[in-house]
Amino acid sequence: MSEKLLLKGGRVLDPSQDLDGVRDILLADGMVAALGEQIDAPEDTRIIDCAGLLVTPGLIDVHVHLREPGGEHKETIASGARAAAAGGFTAVCAMPNTDPAMDDPASVGFVAAEGRRAQAARVYPVGCISVGRSGERLAPVGEMVDAGAVAITDDGSPVTNSLLMRLALEYAQSFGIPVADHPEDLSLSPSGQMNEGLVATRLGLKGKPNAMEDIHILRDIMLAELTGGHLHLQHVSTRFGVESIRQAKSRGVHVTAEASPHHLVLTEDAVDGYRTEAKMNPPLRAQTDVDAVRAGLADGALDIIATDHAPHHYDEKEAAFEDAPNGIVGLETAVGIVLTRVVNEGVIDLATMVERMSCQPARAFGLPGGTLAEGSVGDVSVLDLDAQWTVDAAAFLSKSRNTPFAGWVLQGAPVRTIVGGKTVWEAAREDVREDAT
Amino acid sequence: MNPSVSSLGKDLVGLEDLSGDQIISILDTAEPFKEISERRIKKVPVLRGKTIVNLFFEASTRTRVSFEFAEKRLSADTVNIAASGSSVVKGETLVDTARNLEAMRIDMVVMRHGSSGAARFLAERIPSSVINAGDGQHEHPTQALLDLLTIRDHMGRIEGLRVCIVGDVLHSRVARSNIYGLLKLGAEVAVCGPPTLMPPAIQELGVTAFTRIEEAIEWAGVLNVLRLQLERMHGGFVPSLREYNRIWGVSSQRLAAAPRDVLVLHPGPMNRGVEIDSDVADGPHSVILNQVTNGVAIRMAVLYLLAGGRQESAEAAKQGGEA
Ligand SMILES: [Zn+2]
């Protein structure tokens, strides 16, 4: 019989039950055994004093790149799962653009098994839409779902062929999983390096216009409308994209969508000086786009905050801009960035943050968690809203350091991450007191 | 001389980073150096003992030769590395190149590279002075400086002039450097070419955009005509070179219709009969060969100033003293 945990006296914020108040939570057998105002500890229970801390259903990041197999110098499933836990996440969804790509049940099963072995955040594999991510024919979706896949995507690349996207949206309905797409019309700027506009012109870099993303978002929405399938749009970055999703939802189209922390707080100006740590795809856009993504997050046009955690080895990013790969790590900065630059700036309230980082991800991807209701899975994030800290990339548990947020002073940090009723990570801090009974 | 006290800073990466005064001081410094190239013995000991590497990741005979003459006439020790034909491969070794140069205690590096930002990348990583000889589609500052010097020679000033840059502005580092330099010296600047070859948001830099060459010629006192790379046709930016010449080519008929004499520059190498007709290139409007001559003087001035020389001492340096 495993040890029980009693989280004592924390501010429990669980939008799934409209709950925001001081409560105790008893975790036993991997589940939430009890939630109440005053719970007495049964025998064999470790009591964790959570007074002054925020206790939420475990945060879930539906968009991370863990690089294994094929890119183990950037990240492994184990290092990524630990980085996730250190970032306050109890679960992540691993993108399949590995080498080889996760396009069959064996590779999906490998990621699921490695994820379990890591004993950190849960790792849910996402399978490819197409065999080899080549955009030609449907991968064995049913077998991948049997092996643990919770969604399908060709992320890293868009699904260019409209018929393939239609078939995926139809076929996936048998399994109740979302079809996630990286919306980008590559033909419009095959070698674009950053957002199209004045900064790109000044730097002499090829631009990517918003229209690349907008065209693809509209097409995907039309196909979702045609098929009734569940479309999930990844890392939405444009004002027109946000508005298109908002309108589609009002028509009843089954679409969910992500915003990435960096698209909520940074503009293309971060690229000036050829800063490769601000190179990503979709690129950082103009202020009007950032404003629209923030508004979309607030009104629900965008359902989910997902980091698009994209580790790269330091010497891959230390190159001329056009030779550097896209992407930044995000797992260990997301909570601090969202609290400091989105919640504390009044864009969304704390409850909406928990909605966007826990409840909605669980709902959209059909995952356990997203709630602390009795009987649900014992995945809990404990945050300290008062903690002031400075982003130190060298201290990341991720194997990579490619962040544009190094040196940022943030307010609010994860202090304990509990998965299946067990603490998988805790901050080396004084203010989390622990006594065994 | 001590580069830490250079009036230009450590490097010359682009004209966007310089003030109008700094640009004028380079032009003024070039004046006395022009004369050295006219001497029988074209050499002064200004940079004696300095080592300079000319590091060309892209082939460019003109720019490399111009720099090499400038360096030799100032008595520097120079080494040429043509990276495009050697084991140095683009993308693989920019960091390692920087480290190797640093280890060899080079005083200055003149670099041409196909990636925008490469010069700045190198400059941020080595203590030596870096001179950008063209980085991707970003800047080519010495080309713009020699264009400015040539315009000033012939028009007597830059301020208040109307200068139009004609052609493939989208892919042109020469265009960007010229725009910054001209605007900082008080010229009015326009660009003209097919809209497919105009960079997005170019007007936000403070320039006017024309889509018809006739309008540009009517407006401008100076035309700087850019080379149209053959690959732009393959990229679908223009349907054919013939059509490009017919619609945007600078011809003597078009110049004859201008309300004033128009000065014509071209950074070379020219595609005669494409962006510029031969009778213009070889005709009375053209100062294309003056640009080549001025290129050596401008590069001498940049080398001299970055090595810590002062503009007011350039006249004395020319007489044979070390700066
Ligand atoms: Zn993506």
PDB file of C-alpha atoms in Angstrom, chain B residues 161-167 169 174-176 178-180 182-183 187-193 198-199 202-203 205-213 215-226:
ATOM      1  CA  LEU B 161      19.428  65.223 -53.315  1.00  0.00           C
ATOM      2  CA  ARG B 162      16.804  62.852 -54.640  1.00  0.00           C
ATOM      3  CA  VAL B 163      18.277  59.396 -55.026  1.00  0.00           C
ATOM      4  CA  CYS B 164      16.317  56.442 -56.374  1.00  0.00           C
ATOM      5  CA  ILE B 165      17.507  52.855 -55.974  1.00  0.00           C
ATOM      6  CA  VAL B 166      16.246  50.840 -58.906  1.00  0.00           C
ATOM      7  CA  GLY B 167      15.701  47.105 -59.184  1.00  0.00           C
ATOM      8  CA  VAL B 169      15.638  45.949 -53.556  1.00  0.00           C
ATOM      9  CA  VAL B 174      23.492  47.325 -51.264  1.00  0.00           C
ATOM     10  CA  ALA B 175      20.030  48.866 -51.237  1.00  0.00           C
ATOM     11  CA  ARG B 176      19.645  48.642 -47.470  1.00  0.00           C
ATOM     12  CA  ASN B 178      22.396  52.954 -49.294  1.00  0.00           C
ATOM     13  CA  ILE B 179      19.013  53.748 -47.792  1.00  0.00           C
ATOM     14  CA  TYR B 180      20.483  54.141 -44.293  1.00  0.00           C
ATOM     15  CA  LEU B 182      21.507  58.480 -47.753  1.00  0.00           C
ATOM     16  CA  LEU B 183      18.799  59.167 -45.183  1.00  0.00           C
ATOM     17  CA  ALA B 187      18.953  62.888 -49.016  1.00  0.00           C
ATOM     18  CA  GLU B 188      15.450  62.043 -50.150  1.00  0.00           C
ATOM     19  CA  VAL B 189      15.355  58.367 -51.037  1.00  0.00           C
ATOM     20  CA  ALA B 190      13.073  56.363 -53.290  1.00  0.00           C
ATOM     21  CA  VAL B 191      13.065  52.792 -54.511  1.00  0.00           C
ATOM     22  CA  CYS B 192      11.700  51.569 -57.813  1.00  0.00           C
ATOM     23  CA  GLY B 193      11.125  48.143 -59.246  1.00  0.00           C
ATOM     24  CA  MET B 198      10.142  45.412 -53.016  1.00  0.00           C
ATOM     25  CA  PRO B 199      10.661  44.465 -49.357  1.00  0.00           C
ATOM     26  CA  ILE B 202      10.001  49.433 -46.959  1.00  0.00           C
ATOM     27  CA  GLN B 203       8.201  52.792 -46.761  1.00  0.00           C
ATOM     28  CA  LEU B 205      12.153  53.185 -43.369  1.00  0.00           C
ATOM     29  CA  GLY B 206      11.290  56.613 -44.763  1.00  0.00           C
ATOM     30  CA  VAL B 207      11.556  55.990 -48.494  1.00  0.00           C
ATOM     31  CA  THR B 208       9.135  56.493 -51.372  1.00  0.00           C
ATOM     32  CA  ALA B 209       8.306  53.508 -53.563  1.00  0.00           C
ATOM     33  CA  PHE B 210       7.742  53.822 -57.316  1.00  0.00           C
ATOM     34  CA  THR B 211       6.519  50.962 -59.439  1.00  0.00           C
ATOM     35  CA  ARG B 212       7.225  52.635 -62.801  1.00  0.00           C
ATOM     36  CA  ILE B 213      10.732  53.582 -63.887  1.00  0.00           C
ATOM     37  CA  GLU B 215       8.113  58.096 -62.514  1.00  0.00           C
ATOM     38  CA  ALA B 216      11.421  57.400 -60.799  1.00  0.00           C
ATOM     39  CA  ILE B 217      13.442  59.063 -63.537  1.00  0.00           C
ATOM     40  CA  GLU B 218      11.189  62.093 -63.513  1.00  0.00           C
ATOM     41  CA  TRP B 219      11.635  62.405 -59.756  1.00  0.00           C
ATOM     42  CA  ALA B 220      15.313  61.577 -59.235  1.00  0.00           C
ATOM     43  CA  GLY B 221      18.617  63.379 -59.579  1.00  0.00           C
ATOM     44  CA  VAL B 222      20.578  60.177 -59.016  1.00  0.00           C
ATOM     45  CA  LEU B 223      19.753  56.596 -59.982  1.00  0.00           C
ATOM     46  CA  ASN B 224      21.531  53.698 -58.326  1.00  0.00           C
ATOM     47  CA  VAL B 225      20.748  50.718 -60.533  1.00  0.00           C
ATOM     48  CA  LEU B 226      20.956  47.281 -58.914  1.00  0.00           C
TER      49      LEU B 226
END
